[in-house]
Structure formats: structure tokens, C-alpha cells
XYZ file of C-alpha atoms in Angstrom:
660
model
C 33.693 5.645 129.246
C 34.350 4.947 125.563
C 36.704 7.461 123.892
C 37.165 7.843 120.147
C 40.381 9.277 118.704
C 40.301 10.516 115.110
C 43.508 11.579 113.365
C 43.146 12.767 109.788
C 46.289 14.940 109.545
C 48.657 12.556 107.820
C 47.688 8.922 107.551
C 44.141 8.156 108.667
C 44.233 6.789 112.217
C 41.131 5.743 114.181
C 41.376 4.428 117.741
C 38.816 3.436 120.351
C 40.054 3.635 123.929
C 43.630 3.793 122.553
C 43.180 0.565 120.560
C 43.235 0.785 116.730
C 39.839 0.350 115.076
C 40.261 -2.371 112.455
C 36.674 -3.496 111.865
C 35.533 -0.888 109.375
C 36.791 -3.085 106.463
C 36.104 -0.484 103.785
C 37.627 2.793 102.608
C 34.074 4.030 102.000
C 33.200 3.465 105.673
C 36.349 5.332 106.737
C 35.510 8.140 104.323
C 31.986 8.291 105.746
C 33.365 8.670 109.285
C 35.831 11.357 108.168
C 33.120 13.350 106.415
C 30.683 13.113 109.330
C 33.346 14.110 111.877
C 34.648 17.122 109.951
C 31.152 18.322 108.942
C 29.671 17.720 112.396
C 28.070 21.158 112.800
C 24.898 20.152 110.958
C 22.818 17.013 110.317
C 23.602 15.537 106.890
C 20.817 14.155 104.732
C 21.205 10.524 103.743
C 20.761 11.333 100.053
C 23.661 13.814 100.262
C 25.869 11.074 101.731
C 24.768 8.715 98.964
C 25.721 11.281 96.301
C 29.044 11.852 98.026
C 30.229 8.246 98.160
C 28.218 6.297 95.555
C 27.482 8.810 92.792
C 27.436 6.259 89.969
C 25.333 3.579 91.694
C 21.570 3.220 91.209
C 19.772 5.085 93.979
C 18.377 1.975 95.708
C 21.770 0.271 95.604
C 23.499 3.378 96.904
C 21.019 3.708 99.779
C 21.572 0.065 100.689
C 25.332 0.661 100.641
C 24.880 3.611 102.999
C 22.762 1.569 105.443
C 25.330 -1.228 105.456
C 28.191 1.236 105.881
C 26.454 2.914 108.806
C 25.917 -0.481 110.428
C 29.609 -1.352 110.034
C 30.623 2.062 111.296
C 28.413 1.866 114.395
C 29.763 -1.566 115.188
C 33.381 -0.573 114.541
C 33.281 2.414 116.883
C 30.971 0.718 119.400
C 28.346 3.423 118.972
C 25.720 1.443 120.853
C 27.696 1.465 124.116
C 29.035 5.004 123.829
C 27.354 7.447 126.194
C 26.552 9.807 124.635
C 26.690 8.059 121.241
C 29.170 9.167 118.580
C 26.557 9.089 115.810
C 23.046 10.537 115.840
C 21.075 8.619 113.190
C 17.501 9.173 112.030
C 15.509 8.001 109.005
C 16.479 11.141 107.073
C 19.782 12.394 108.521
C 23.068 11.380 110.103
C 25.219 13.615 112.327
C 28.418 13.174 114.302
C 27.678 14.021 117.932
C 29.878 16.926 119.056
C 28.897 16.165 122.681
C 30.365 12.659 122.590
C 33.735 11.675 124.056
C 36.133 12.102 121.164
C 39.217 13.971 119.907
C 39.620 15.127 116.308
C 43.042 16.466 115.354
C 41.612 18.695 112.604
C 39.337 20.468 115.085
C 42.088 20.770 117.681
C 44.480 22.177 115.072
C 42.002 24.817 113.911
C 40.989 25.818 117.445
C 44.614 26.358 118.442
C 45.242 28.563 115.424
C 42.022 30.495 116.011
C 43.105 31.091 119.619
C 46.038 33.161 118.328
C 44.463 36.608 117.938
C 45.441 38.780 115.022
C 46.756 41.542 117.283
C 49.514 42.607 114.944
C 52.294 40.668 116.613
C 55.428 40.246 114.586
C 57.322 36.988 115.230
C 59.752 38.621 117.656
C 56.848 40.062 119.684
C 54.523 37.058 119.572
C 52.951 36.575 122.986
C 53.816 33.473 124.989
C 50.269 32.067 124.805
C 50.201 32.348 121.012
C 53.604 30.702 120.725
C 52.451 27.789 122.883
C 49.275 27.399 120.816
C 51.230 27.414 117.556
C 53.729 24.882 118.894
C 50.926 22.534 119.926
C 49.124 23.022 116.614
C 52.108 22.116 114.437
C 52.825 19.095 116.635
C 49.391 17.793 115.568
C 50.155 18.310 111.884
C 51.717 14.972 110.957
C 50.949 15.402 107.279
C 48.346 16.715 104.888
C 44.657 16.116 105.501
C 43.818 12.476 104.624
C 47.192 12.077 102.920
C 47.418 8.975 100.707
C 43.678 8.344 101.207
C 41.900 8.084 97.858
C 38.605 6.668 96.578
C 38.718 6.295 92.810
C 34.955 6.109 92.195
C 33.978 9.032 94.455
C 35.080 12.255 92.734
C 32.680 14.335 94.845
C 34.437 13.130 97.986
C 37.807 14.091 96.473
C 36.417 17.513 95.579
C 35.482 17.912 99.235
C 38.919 16.789 100.474
C 41.127 18.943 98.247
C 40.214 22.481 99.433
C 40.314 21.392 103.076
C 43.693 19.765 102.504
C 45.086 22.903 100.857
C 43.695 25.253 103.510
C 45.116 23.226 106.396
C 48.404 22.818 104.534
C 48.793 26.589 104.145
C 47.814 27.194 107.767
C 50.453 24.715 108.914
C 53.086 26.330 106.711
C 52.277 29.779 108.064
C 52.451 28.555 111.660
C 55.793 26.866 111.010
C 57.157 30.040 109.413
C 56.094 32.111 112.415
C 57.673 29.678 114.867
C 60.913 29.404 112.906
C 61.208 33.196 112.701
C 60.241 33.602 116.359
C 62.972 31.272 117.593
C 65.566 32.620 115.157
C 64.926 36.168 116.348
C 65.428 34.991 119.936
C 68.702 33.257 119.103
C 67.135 29.833 119.744
C 68.611 28.264 116.637
C 68.017 24.579 117.439
C 64.269 25.113 117.851
C 64.119 27.360 114.788
C 65.895 24.710 112.705
C 63.288 22.100 113.660
C 60.449 24.257 112.324
C 62.350 25.235 109.171
C 63.032 21.559 108.401
C 59.349 20.740 108.948
C 58.487 23.282 106.241
C 60.863 21.533 103.843
C 59.158 18.201 104.479
C 55.821 19.766 103.539
C 57.081 21.609 100.452
C 60.591 20.472 99.464
C 60.648 22.811 96.442
C 60.385 26.062 98.461
C 63.715 27.868 98.795
C 63.001 30.108 101.801
C 63.105 27.272 104.368
C 66.424 26.076 102.897
C 67.832 29.591 103.209
C 66.740 29.734 106.822
C 68.232 26.315 107.556
C 71.553 27.376 106.018
C 71.532 30.523 108.158
C 70.653 28.646 111.327
C 73.259 25.942 110.816
C 75.917 28.563 110.114
C 74.948 30.485 113.229
C 75.410 27.324 115.253
C 78.938 27.082 113.860
C 78.100 24.100 111.629
C 79.402 25.441 108.322
C 79.665 22.029 106.631
C 76.019 21.165 107.370
C 74.938 24.560 106.018
C 76.782 23.907 102.751
C 75.281 20.400 102.514
C 71.838 21.977 102.974
C 72.491 24.141 99.914
C 73.402 21.069 97.846
C 70.186 19.374 98.969
C 68.236 22.455 97.904
C 70.003 22.567 94.523
C 69.341 18.879 93.762
C 65.706 19.091 94.871
C 64.974 22.117 92.699
C 66.634 20.467 89.718
C 64.774 17.179 90.172
C 61.371 18.668 91.054
C 61.220 21.810 88.907
C 64.217 21.689 86.597
C 65.527 25.044 87.874
C 68.589 26.303 89.738
C 68.542 28.093 93.124
C 67.898 31.828 93.052
C 70.732 34.332 93.231
C 69.780 35.080 96.846
C 70.275 31.448 97.897
C 73.529 31.143 95.963
C 74.882 34.364 97.463
C 74.098 33.075 100.950
C 75.960 29.866 100.089
C 79.064 31.829 99.046
C 78.862 34.051 102.137
C 78.873 31.012 104.390
C 81.579 29.309 102.359
C 83.962 32.282 102.531
C 83.027 33.736 105.934
C 85.760 33.894 108.599
C 85.342 31.549 111.536
C 84.631 34.491 113.856
C 83.707 38.134 113.501
C 86.374 40.623 114.571
C 85.761 41.794 118.131
C 87.490 42.999 121.270
C 85.031 41.459 123.731
C 86.769 40.506 126.992
C 86.169 37.100 128.525
C 83.849 36.926 131.501
C 85.742 36.062 134.714
C 83.144 33.450 135.706
C 80.566 31.243 134.048
C 77.448 33.043 132.850
C 74.318 31.683 134.539
C 70.651 32.356 133.833
C 69.266 35.313 131.887
C 67.991 33.083 129.060
C 64.908 35.241 128.509
C 66.847 38.519 128.599
C 69.479 37.116 126.220
C 66.775 36.054 123.771
C 65.100 39.460 123.964
C 68.412 41.251 123.423
C 69.329 39.114 120.411
C 65.847 39.729 119.025
C 66.281 43.498 119.342
C 69.683 43.407 117.660
C 68.363 41.258 114.806
C 65.862 43.942 113.759
C 67.406 46.265 111.130
C 65.433 49.329 112.237
C 66.501 49.054 115.901
C 69.839 50.825 115.872
C 69.866 51.989 119.498
C 69.189 49.467 122.253
C 69.625 50.396 125.918
C 69.997 47.773 128.621
C 68.502 49.614 131.579
C 68.996 48.529 135.155
C 70.316 49.425 138.578
C 73.980 49.075 139.421
C 74.985 45.483 140.084
C 72.213 43.947 137.941
C 74.693 42.247 135.602
C 74.152 44.419 132.536
C 77.800 44.214 131.451
C 77.893 40.418 131.751
C 74.694 40.135 129.733
C 75.906 42.261 126.805
C 79.256 40.457 126.700
C 77.529 37.057 126.767
C 75.184 38.041 123.934
C 78.046 39.647 122.007
C 80.141 36.477 122.165
C 77.244 34.471 120.767
C 76.944 36.825 117.805
C 80.704 36.999 117.249
C 80.975 33.225 116.801
C 78.297 32.969 114.096
C 79.280 32.432 110.460
C 76.457 34.599 109.133
C 74.270 37.285 110.570
C 74.567 40.959 111.429
C 77.695 42.997 112.142
C 79.988 41.631 109.448
C 82.611 44.239 110.396
C 82.694 43.264 114.030
C 81.585 43.999 117.562
C 83.523 46.406 119.743
C 83.234 46.904 123.480
C 83.855 50.385 124.889
C 84.029 50.575 128.721
C 83.123 54.077 129.875
C 83.606 53.737 133.649
C 85.811 56.610 134.759
C 85.341 58.536 131.500
C 84.672 62.240 132.004
C 83.166 64.247 129.166
C 82.332 63.616 125.515
C 85.904 64.057 124.246
C 87.194 61.242 126.446
C 84.221 59.148 125.333
C 85.117 59.611 121.655
C 88.772 58.774 122.387
C 87.649 55.585 124.178
C 85.608 54.570 121.118
C 88.559 55.253 118.810
C 90.875 53.195 121.024
C 88.439 50.275 120.998
C 88.367 50.426 117.182
C 92.163 50.609 116.957
C 92.024 54.056 115.353
C 94.757 56.656 115.492
C 93.166 60.085 115.834
C 94.771 63.014 114.032
C 94.929 66.317 115.833
C 93.833 68.467 112.911
C 90.269 67.149 112.676
C 87.387 66.839 115.106
C 87.795 63.440 116.868
C 84.077 62.609 116.661
C 83.992 63.320 112.929
C 87.050 61.095 112.429
C 85.251 58.225 114.186
C 82.110 58.815 112.105
C 84.146 58.828 108.886
C 85.734 55.520 109.909
C 82.337 53.931 110.603
C 80.310 55.279 107.670
C 80.587 52.125 105.543
C 80.813 49.666 108.443
C 78.211 47.102 109.542
C 79.163 47.062 113.184
C 77.931 46.869 116.778
C 79.376 49.289 119.328
C 78.766 48.329 122.962
C 78.970 51.437 125.152
C 79.125 50.244 128.765
C 78.138 52.510 131.692
C 76.966 55.542 129.745
C 74.895 57.028 132.577
C 77.706 59.100 134.079
C 78.086 61.169 130.892
C 74.525 62.475 130.993
C 73.221 64.577 128.065
C 76.726 64.892 126.603
C 76.841 61.132 126.116
C 73.445 61.186 124.420
C 74.716 63.848 122.014
C 77.636 61.628 120.965
C 75.244 58.697 120.489
C 72.966 60.838 118.318
C 75.888 61.983 116.174
C 77.067 58.392 115.644
C 73.604 57.258 114.577
C 73.028 60.202 112.250
C 76.487 59.991 110.691
C 76.371 56.263 109.860
C 73.896 53.895 108.231
C 74.747 50.374 109.425
C 76.251 50.910 112.881
C 74.161 49.831 115.860
C 74.713 50.981 119.427
C 74.108 48.753 122.437
C 74.133 50.798 125.636
C 74.270 49.724 129.261
C 73.073 52.407 131.625
C 71.341 53.058 134.901
C 69.459 55.874 133.180
C 67.464 56.218 129.959
C 69.033 58.256 127.181
C 65.568 59.636 126.362
C 66.167 59.570 122.615
C 63.293 58.893 120.210
C 64.960 55.926 118.527
C 65.870 54.241 121.809
C 64.652 50.677 122.456
C 64.636 49.794 126.152
C 65.317 46.369 127.650
C 64.944 46.520 131.432
C 67.153 44.158 133.437
C 65.785 43.170 136.833
C 66.873 40.782 139.546
C 67.330 37.050 139.061
C 64.417 34.782 139.955
C 64.135 33.506 143.534
C 61.392 32.033 145.781
C 59.398 35.003 147.022
C 57.419 33.039 149.629
C 58.567 33.136 153.238
C 59.893 29.636 153.889
C 60.705 28.270 157.321
C 59.852 24.607 156.865
C 62.278 22.247 155.118
C 59.444 19.860 154.252
C 57.625 22.574 152.315
C 60.914 23.544 150.680
C 61.587 19.945 149.626
C 58.145 19.723 148.032
C 57.940 23.098 146.303
C 61.426 24.520 145.679
C 64.025 23.234 143.251
C 67.153 25.404 143.339
C 67.701 24.638 139.653
C 64.576 26.574 138.687
C 65.678 29.789 140.419
C 68.510 31.722 138.812
C 69.473 33.600 141.987
C 69.937 30.334 143.889
C 71.969 28.865 141.025
C 74.277 31.884 140.996
C 74.857 31.943 144.747
C 75.519 28.195 144.952
C 77.927 28.283 141.994
C 79.948 31.209 143.372
C 79.891 29.883 146.941
C 81.249 26.504 145.818
C 83.948 28.358 143.907
C 84.967 30.099 147.140
C 84.802 26.924 149.244
C 85.293 23.913 146.932
C 85.594 21.465 149.823
C 82.024 22.002 151.022
C 78.898 20.662 149.363
C 77.077 23.963 149.589
C 73.380 23.738 148.869
C 73.127 19.974 149.460
C 71.419 20.109 152.867
C 67.938 21.469 153.510
C 69.408 23.806 156.126
C 71.646 25.279 153.433
C 68.781 25.601 150.976
C 66.589 27.381 153.518
C 69.414 29.818 154.218
C 70.134 30.314 150.506
C 66.477 31.117 149.854
C 66.695 33.725 152.615
C 69.917 35.166 151.139
C 68.276 35.471 147.718
C 65.255 37.160 149.273
C 67.406 39.633 151.204
C 69.335 40.427 148.000
C 66.106 40.415 145.932
C 67.964 38.593 143.161
C 70.590 41.344 142.678
C 73.500 39.465 141.017
C 76.327 41.592 142.447
C 74.913 41.295 145.962
C 74.688 37.509 145.583
C 78.263 37.272 144.305
C 79.584 39.456 147.128
C 77.643 37.409 149.686
C 79.060 34.188 148.213
C 82.650 35.367 148.824
C 82.027 34.757 152.536
C 81.305 31.057 152.029
C 84.904 30.232 152.941
C 84.414 31.687 156.429
C 80.694 31.577 157.207
C 77.933 29.032 156.782
C 74.979 29.891 154.573
C 72.893 30.458 157.687
C 75.475 32.850 159.116
C 75.653 34.758 155.817
C 71.866 35.158 155.865
C 71.967 36.398 159.463
C 74.667 38.978 158.733
C 72.877 40.157 155.598
C 69.720 40.819 157.589
C 71.694 43.363 159.658
C 72.683 45.623 156.731
C 75.019 46.165 153.776
C 78.382 45.818 155.554
C 78.873 42.189 154.508
C 78.484 42.941 150.804
C 82.074 43.758 149.918
C 85.181 41.938 148.735
C 88.910 42.549 148.435
C 89.410 40.622 145.175
C 92.036 42.475 143.139
C 90.558 41.472 139.764
C 87.174 42.979 140.601
C 86.750 46.580 139.486
C 86.857 48.953 142.478
C 83.332 50.165 141.658
C 82.053 46.584 142.117
C 83.999 45.611 145.253
C 81.268 46.957 147.519
C 77.541 47.363 147.101
C 77.855 50.536 149.145
C 80.144 51.948 146.431
C 77.667 50.937 143.711
C 74.828 52.702 145.485
C 76.981 55.753 146.225
C 77.689 56.087 142.499
C 73.958 55.967 141.711
C 73.333 58.472 144.517
C 75.814 60.958 143.066
C 73.993 60.883 139.724
C 70.803 62.193 141.366
C 69.764 65.817 141.693
C 69.346 67.334 145.155
C 65.556 67.001 144.883
C 65.796 63.369 143.756
C 68.131 62.564 146.672
C 65.743 64.078 149.194
C 62.717 62.252 147.781
C 64.593 58.933 147.608
C 65.776 59.217 151.200
C 62.228 59.895 152.388
C 60.789 57.059 150.294
C 62.977 54.671 152.306
C 60.427 54.674 155.155
C 57.922 52.742 153.027
C 57.657 49.002 153.596
C 56.400 46.781 150.758
C 55.971 49.601 148.251
C 53.640 52.587 147.957
C 51.203 54.293 145.617
C 51.437 57.825 144.246
C 49.156 59.372 146.876
C 51.252 57.941 149.705
C 54.512 58.936 148.036
C 53.304 62.512 147.625
C 51.972 62.829 151.183
C 54.971 61.281 152.936
C 57.940 62.101 150.676
C 56.700 64.941 148.448
C 57.245 62.590 145.486
C 55.591 64.251 142.506
C 54.876 62.287 139.344
C 57.725 64.108 137.609
C 60.265 63.121 140.265
C 58.963 59.548 140.361
C 59.343 59.353 136.586
C 62.921 60.641 136.886
C 63.742 58.045 139.545
C 62.207 55.306 137.396
C 64.257 56.437 134.394
C 67.386 56.220 136.570
C 66.605 52.641 137.718
C 66.052 53.761 141.316
C 62.284 53.267 141.629
C 60.338 50.444 139.962
C 56.668 50.498 139.013
C 54.809 47.197 138.958
C 51.877 46.151 136.795
C 49.479 47.171 139.565
C 50.778 50.746 139.378
C 52.457 50.622 142.805
C 56.035 51.806 143.230
C 58.879 50.104 145.074
C 62.598 50.276 145.866
C 65.024 47.371 145.843
C 65.326 46.363 149.501
C 69.108 46.854 149.638
C 68.819 50.259 147.997
C 66.036 51.122 150.454
C 68.396 50.327 153.335
C 71.066 52.533 151.748
C 68.584 55.406 151.318
C 67.434 54.945 154.931
C 71.035 55.459 156.063
C 71.121 58.738 154.130
C 67.889 59.851 155.793
C 69.305 58.976 159.215
C 72.490 60.926 158.456
C 70.306 64.009 157.877
C 68.583 63.299 161.218
C 65.191 63.371 159.518
C 64.088 59.772 160.024
C 61.717 60.439 162.920
C 60.025 63.342 161.141
C 59.324 61.333 157.994
C 58.215 58.300 160.005
C 55.633 60.458 161.789
C 54.245 61.659 158.448
C 54.175 58.039 157.277
C 52.359 56.853 160.419
C 49.820 59.678 160.231
C 49.055 58.979 156.578
C 48.413 55.274 157.091
C 46.433 55.863 160.285
C 44.124 58.092 158.229
C 43.990 55.457 155.488
C 42.863 52.756 157.922
C 40.280 55.091 159.441
C 38.879 55.947 156.004
C 38.585 52.306 155.021
C 37.144 51.281 158.380
C 34.065 53.387 157.673
C 33.423 51.313 154.526
C 33.451 47.915 156.260
C 29.703 47.797 157.094
C 28.848 48.702 153.481
C 28.964 46.833 150.183
C 32.387 48.377 149.597
C 34.012 46.334 152.360
C 35.880 44.075 149.919
C 37.489 47.130 148.305
C 38.451 48.470 151.726
C 40.066 45.182 152.684
C 41.977 45.087 149.374
C 43.321 48.622 149.918
C 44.535 47.838 153.432
C 45.947 44.464 152.367
C 48.063 46.158 149.670
C 49.638 48.397 152.340
C 49.564 46.067 155.337
C 53.346 46.304 155.814
C 53.134 50.092 155.849
C 50.210 49.976 158.302
C 52.199 47.741 160.656
C 55.295 49.939 160.352
C 53.264 53.081 161.083
C 51.720 51.403 164.116
C 55.195 50.448 165.357
C 56.483 54.025 164.978
C 53.644 55.646 166.934
């Protein structure tokens, strides 16, 4: 099958079955092909083509030239043997055949841009599909439309080229700007720099791409390259336009030139290497880069790695030459803090302030921060409840350039709060028992939970090549599934690698939570046991929330609202409260679920109240009724819906059957 490749973005490039077409012999023939391909939606009259390419020739001569050019073109692209043919030629018209086997970069470029809907996305919120389309589109843009292609005696052809060239040029620039801003907002400075430099190649006299390049280079710690970029900008503007850089560009140059190597901060070092969380880090940096987002809450259950994530992101910001928070980043650990006064004292201590007894401590902190461009990281705010939210509100209202980054198991429920939910690390969700299937489908490097466990296990037993055998990998997959990607659980499980094999760790984990503890002295007491972590979350619940959570533990594989209400008296209000406290999760389907380890913990609480059997009977009765209701629909046209309903709750149906 003959395939024609047409590239008009940049230098004109025509290939037939990947081999360059060299037999056209004439710029007019190439121009004819370009015009027919781009204007392929309609048949073009021969006289219009004559006027386009031979406007000054006598009509008979021009028509002869067109016939000869069409003959050369058909021969050059092997139109006779193409099926279907590339050109549809009649006595009156010529048309490029859109049904033929061809690729035209102009069409591909425009389709990719058109596939990005105008749904109001700002660069930091651009959807993944749009980003991919834009990336592919700009990769096709190797230069302006028919760049360096010129026919001196065909002004009508040039008049056709110029508006298309300008339109595509502006579309490419806009796409490059979006991509550069998108990656910069996500902290992906290398990718952003590539797109900013591409803009400069298209329009070397525009200052904005130079400013962005200077910023990006400085944020990568490459101060000298950022300053060289300014000099390149200055020389280009002088040579091209005879002007100097704007005050904005010059001020950025001086900021980079005089900026300290690092921002002031008190961020502690992480005890171990930081693995994974690339997407969450990018989202967090994007939130913090937006001026209007002054309150960002990292929301997640205990042990999800919220503290590690904020410290990792904070260190990245602290080591940039330019960017937000010129006055520093300060970490305020709130574990063990009781009451708002102690919270304010902890903030003052982190800032190095000496509080005076005669004035309200909170007002003293606000006065200190009023003129500061700073990030305060308040870690573990959930235990302070509404009192903590009141301090946060006062800090935001009393300052103008201070941002607050909160880690919490519970929403603050403030209007200006931006939420970033932190879930478990990725792991293979499929039940795997065959090493051959594992070898074919699972790469431990693509799953963050597996990476974390293997890294920490090797740290605890450096003499063993943990994760090298398929037996190990099967066991590690099972460990990750039992922990559901919970980082603290994985790290605690890995501490046993010095005593137990991966298979033994998986076996012990399947029995309960007892294994998930350590006696490391440099681990905070609240993180030495998963039981302690869950107990802390439990104590933050109201009596009603505790009772509902304990009863929800009988569900297997999740539940919907009707089931939760019937079995556990879980009203929408209580479910919302448990979601806000990172206890219950709601998926895209609307179903609710508990983390498996937390479910086991809640089941122990239910057993301690000696209520397990009662709740299990309610559970079994509910799902027996559900199956009976759906069974009546099987002979009808609604059978597929009935099957889908039972399939969604098949684990609950089996559990109810087992309990009866």
C-alpha cells in the first residue's frame, strides 16, 4: 500500500513510502501539491489553479503548464498505483483525495489543537489528554508553514501562504506558552525550559520567553546560565529592534544576580530517601505557585506520608534562586501541642521569635509576619480542632503575603482552603499467584509501593538481594496489597526483612496488625506502631462516628449509602464527617470504602464491644434481600443491571452467606 507523507511545517518535505520524492523537478509542482493538500475539502477548478500559479502567462500557456505539472505530480507521487489515488482529476477540477493513504502535518497539527476543548482550563489545571495533544502538536511544528519556500512570479500563491503561516505560527506559540506554564506550575522545570526555548526560536525578539527561561534556570540552581540568558536577550533586542530589555526583565536579572543561594528555612532532613509521589509533588508545587491560594491542606489518613511530602516539596522550593517565599519557609510540628496558645508559641519558636508577656502572643506573631513573603508549614493540625482553624484564620487575615501549608487528617472547613488529598502509593491491584504472569505484566519500578518496600527492606538487610527473585516479587505484591499502599505500613513491614523472608512477612500481615510496629529510637512514638496511628485517629472521632465506623468494618469490598444506612446507621452527615477526617473514602462510582488495615482496626473495636455478631446478622439480612430483589429481574430486560448490582457487592454477598 503506497503511503504519502507531506510535511509543510518547516522545510517542505515530501516522502513516498518513507523515501524522499525527488522527481517533481519544479517549485511550481511542489506548490501545486501543497495547495491541493491543504485545500482538500473541495474540488478546485483548473482555471483557479492557473490563476494561482501562472497569473502572468497567456491562458493557453498557463493551462498547458498546469497539465504538464499535473502529469509530473502524478508520476512523482505514483498516483496511478495508489489505491485509492491521491489525486482526483477531471476535465474541469482537481482535488486531493482525503480518503487516500497519506499524512499531512498541517492537518494533524490543527486536529490536535482542536481536540483540546475550551473548557476554561488554566495551565495548572489542564487535563492530561489536552496536555498530551498539545505536546504532540508542538512536536510536529518544525518551523513556519512552507518556511523558505517562495515563488517570485506567483504573488497570489504567496497571498494564500501568508495568512495560513501566521495563523499556524500563533497557534504554535500559544500551545508552547501553555505547555511551558503548565510544566513550570508543576515544578517540572526541565520540560518547561524546552518549551520556553522553542518559543524563542520562533520569535527571538519576544521578552516573555526569555524571562521564563531565566526563572526556570534559576530555579534549577543554574544561576550563571540564567544570567547568560539575559545577555542573549539584551543582544537580540538591540540587534533586532534597537531597544533595551524592559524594566521587568532587568529587575529579574538583578534579583537572580543578588539572590542568596538558598532561602532561609528550618526544614529538617528526611531520615530516608524520598521515593515516588511525583504527581502529588507537582500538584502541591502548582498550588503553592498560585498567588491567590494562601491556604493549602494536605489531607490524608495517618501514615500516608504527608509530612515527608511537604518537607520534600519545601526543600525543592528552598533551593531555588527565584520564586515565591523570599523570606523563607518554616516548619512547625504540632504533634503533642494542646490548645491554640501552645500552637502560637510553636510558630514563634519556629520563626526564632521571642514573645513578650505584655502583648497577645498571636498578635505578636501576626505583627512579625505582616510584611513577610513566607510559607508556614503547620504539620498535624487535626488534633487542635476548631481552635487551630481560628489561629489559621487570624494568620491569613492579619497578613498579606504569608501562605499556610497544612497537613491534617481532617479538613479545616474554611472557605479559602484548597484540598490536596494524599492516598496510598500505587501497587498491582490484581490477585497474582503465577510468577509467569508477574514476569510479563508487573515491573516493580512502575509501582511506588513496591519501590518503597524494596528500598527499606534492603536497608534493613543489605546482604540480601530482596526483590530479585520471582518468589520475592510475588510476596512483595501481596504485602503491598495487604497494606493498600500505605507508606507507614510498608516501612514498618520492611523492618522485619532482617528476620523474615518476604513470604513470611506477607503471611504474618494477613493475620492482623501486630507485625506493623518497630522499636527504632529515631522514629516518633506516634509512628512506631500502626495501632498507635489508628488509635490517635480513633480518639479524634465523636462517639457517634466511632460507633458507625466500627459497624462499617463488617463490609467487604466497600458499600453504598443504602447499605451503610441499613447495616451501620451511617447517615449522609456522618459519612461526610468520616470522609472529612480521612477515615472513609468515596470513589468515582459513588461507593464508599475503608482502608483495609483501618477496617481491621475498626473490626477489633466492634469485637471489643461484643457487637460483631449482631451487625453481621444485619449485614447478611440486607444482602440476602438485595440478591432476592435482583433475582426477580433476571428473566426481564433489566437482567444486566441486576448482574451489575450484585457484581459490585459480590464480596459482601459472599461474606453474608458465610455468616448465616
